[in-house]
């Protein structure tokens, strides 16, 4: 019988975590951003903030390149929302509520730019849902929206999306053909 492989990255990540109750020992005059009241408190305001953040000129192309590279939208949404939590923009409850709207925003932007995407699996393979998955209901609604091409977005975001024009993609410089070169 072979020994199971130990995931050293997981062990290292667990060792670098804070100890439960550690925040009680922090100086109350200088709390961490996520220990203060969140800056955004409603799903609509936070969705608009996320849309603005994703569609900023310097961010938009990076998001689209990562998605075109095969990254699942669910993973991108989780990273984006967790960073917003760490910055003190949202609280953990709002983080959970924003997963679905964030993926819908990403889906709409991908469809507008004709970029193939996947919600939670590998690009090109059929995504099967496990009934025991923690995000089963959310994934089910997201896949249904993807199949029906009806992405439910807040009206303000839908209007801005209609007005928005994706920035042109830079084409690589044209390489001269070896057959056309003179000797």
C-alpha positions as MATLAB code, in Angstrom:
seq = 'XXXXXXXXXXXXXXXXXXXXXXXXXXXXXXXXXXXXXXXXXXXXXXXXXXXXXXXXXXXXXXXXXXXXXXXXXXXXXXXXXXXXXXXXXXXXXXXXXXXXXXXXXXXXXXXXXXXXXXXXXXXXXXXXXXXXXXXXXXXXXXXXXXXXXXXXXXXXXXXXXXXXXXXXXXXXXXXXXXXXXXX';
ca = [
       0.000    0.000    0.000;
       1.430    3.385   -0.959;
       1.522    6.378    1.331;
      -0.849    9.232    0.446;
       0.824   12.363   -0.880;
       0.832   15.295    1.503;
      -0.195   18.601   -0.015;
       2.563   20.846    1.334;
       0.885   23.996   -0.012;
      -2.222   23.220    2.041;
      -0.173   22.555    5.172;
       1.804   25.786    4.671;
      -1.385   27.793    4.150;
      -2.905   26.349    7.337;
       0.212   27.224    9.344;
       0.186   30.870    8.212;
      -3.397   31.446    9.348;
      -4.279   33.528   12.350;
      -5.154   31.820   15.596;
      -8.851   31.958   16.555;
      -9.341   34.942   18.853;
      -6.129   36.625   17.684;
      -8.053   39.756   16.721;
      -8.968   40.239   20.400;
      -5.267   40.838   21.102;
      -4.909   43.435   18.304;
      -4.824   47.130   19.142;
      -8.432   48.386   18.974;
      -7.231   51.801   17.773;
      -5.779   50.298   14.577;
      -8.165   47.550   13.412;
      -7.574   45.642   10.206;
      -9.813   46.695    7.279;
     -12.104   43.662    7.636;
     -12.527   44.302   11.368;
     -14.298   47.624   10.697;
     -17.782   48.215    9.338;
     -17.952   47.337    5.628;
     -18.006   50.136    3.060;
     -20.705   48.464    0.924;
     -23.806   47.048    2.585;
     -26.296   46.249   -0.187;
     -26.151   43.732   -3.024;
     -27.084   46.365   -5.629;
     -24.434   48.897   -4.595;
     -21.802   46.163   -4.296;
     -22.774   44.727   -7.720;
     -22.369   48.161   -9.286;
     -18.981   48.540   -7.575;
     -17.882   45.132   -8.901;
     -19.050   46.012  -12.420;
     -17.090   49.268  -12.276;
     -14.003   47.474  -10.966;
     -14.098   44.771  -13.657;
     -14.735   47.196  -16.514;
     -12.001   49.672  -15.585;
      -9.677   50.013  -18.553;
      -6.645   48.476  -16.825;
      -8.662   45.546  -15.371;
     -11.015   44.592  -18.206;
      -8.460   43.058  -20.563;
      -6.770   41.187  -17.723;
     -10.072   39.616  -16.661;
     -10.921   38.646  -20.244;
      -7.459   37.141  -20.843;
      -7.702   35.035  -17.684;
     -11.162   33.805  -18.697;
     -10.037   33.101  -22.265;
      -7.166   31.103  -20.758;
      -9.718   28.717  -19.246;
     -10.161   29.976  -15.685;
     -13.653   29.162  -14.340;
     -15.850   32.175  -13.611;
     -16.688   30.844  -10.157;
     -13.017   30.864   -9.140;
     -12.507   34.399  -10.456;
     -15.576   35.574   -8.542;
     -14.365   33.953   -5.322;
     -10.919   35.581   -5.558;
     -12.395   38.981   -6.413;
     -14.928   38.855   -3.581;
     -12.445   37.603   -0.998;
     -10.068   40.453   -1.851;
     -12.973   42.882   -1.402;
     -13.631   41.336    2.016;
      -9.977   41.696    3.049;
     -10.025   45.355    1.938;
     -13.043   45.988    4.167;
     -15.426   46.691    1.289;
     -17.899   43.901    2.177;
     -18.659   41.575    5.083;
     -18.716   37.739    4.873;
     -22.517   37.619    4.523;
     -22.489   39.992    1.560;
     -19.586   38.027    0.063;
     -21.823   34.937   -0.129;
     -24.735   36.925   -1.557;
     -22.508   38.450   -4.265;
     -21.172   35.200   -5.747;
     -24.091   34.748   -8.131;
     -24.364   38.389   -9.339;
     -20.590   38.551   -9.870;
     -20.621   35.432  -12.049;
     -23.591   36.857  -13.990;
     -21.619   40.052  -14.645;
     -18.625   38.034  -15.855;
     -20.899   35.878  -18.047;
     -22.459   38.956  -19.650;
     -19.066   40.520  -20.340;
     -17.778   37.269  -21.873;
     -20.816   36.923  -24.115;
     -20.432   40.532  -25.228;
     -16.774   39.939  -26.131;
     -17.437   36.466  -27.681;
     -15.119   34.749  -25.216;
     -15.878   31.101  -24.420;
     -16.151   30.494  -20.684;
     -16.903   27.847  -18.114;
     -18.704   28.343  -14.851;
     -16.980   25.850  -12.562;
     -15.221   23.220  -14.688;
     -12.650   22.894  -17.431;
     -13.253   24.712  -20.708;
     -14.651   22.362  -23.329;
     -15.940   19.667  -20.970;
     -19.503   19.264  -19.815;
     -19.870   20.440  -16.239;
     -21.611   17.903  -14.042;
     -23.127   19.087  -10.804;
     -22.661   17.111   -7.643;
     -25.785   17.307   -5.466;
     -23.564   17.430   -2.385;
     -21.653   20.493   -3.578;
     -21.870   23.510   -1.280;
     -22.698   25.727   -4.267;
     -25.099   23.271   -5.953;
     -28.099   25.611   -6.132;
     -26.043   28.585   -7.316;
     -24.284   26.483   -9.964;
     -27.609   25.081  -11.121;
     -29.060   28.596  -11.622;
     -25.883   29.788  -13.345;
     -25.879   26.880  -15.780;
     -29.555   27.423  -16.557;
     -28.858   31.105  -17.290;
     -25.940   30.099  -19.526;
     -28.125   27.661  -21.497;
     -31.011   30.111  -21.897;
     -28.772   33.136  -22.646;
     -30.894   35.154  -20.196;
     -28.554   36.613  -17.614;
     -30.432   38.428  -14.825;
     -28.554   41.648  -14.107;
     -29.688   44.761  -12.261;
     -31.234   47.293  -14.636;
     -28.490   49.920  -14.132;
     -25.741   47.407  -14.953;
     -27.694   46.087  -17.961;
     -28.008   49.623  -19.331;
     -24.277   50.361  -18.861;
     -23.420   47.031  -20.442;
     -25.440   47.959  -23.536;
     -23.584   51.282  -23.804;
     -20.154   49.763  -23.196;
     -17.888   48.893  -26.088;
     -15.181   46.312  -25.418;
     -11.721   47.754  -26.026;
     -10.086   46.509  -29.214;
      -7.751   43.595  -28.738;
      -4.212   44.269  -29.761;
      -3.209   42.076  -32.671;
       0.326   40.704  -32.670;
       2.714   42.359  -35.130;
       2.618   40.721  -38.519;
       5.557   38.414  -39.156;
       6.916   38.343  -42.688;
       6.458   35.066  -44.462;
       9.571   32.986  -45.014;
       8.244   32.082  -48.471;
       7.951   35.742  -49.476;
      11.467   36.714  -48.414;
      14.010   37.472  -51.075;
      17.443   35.992  -50.906;
];
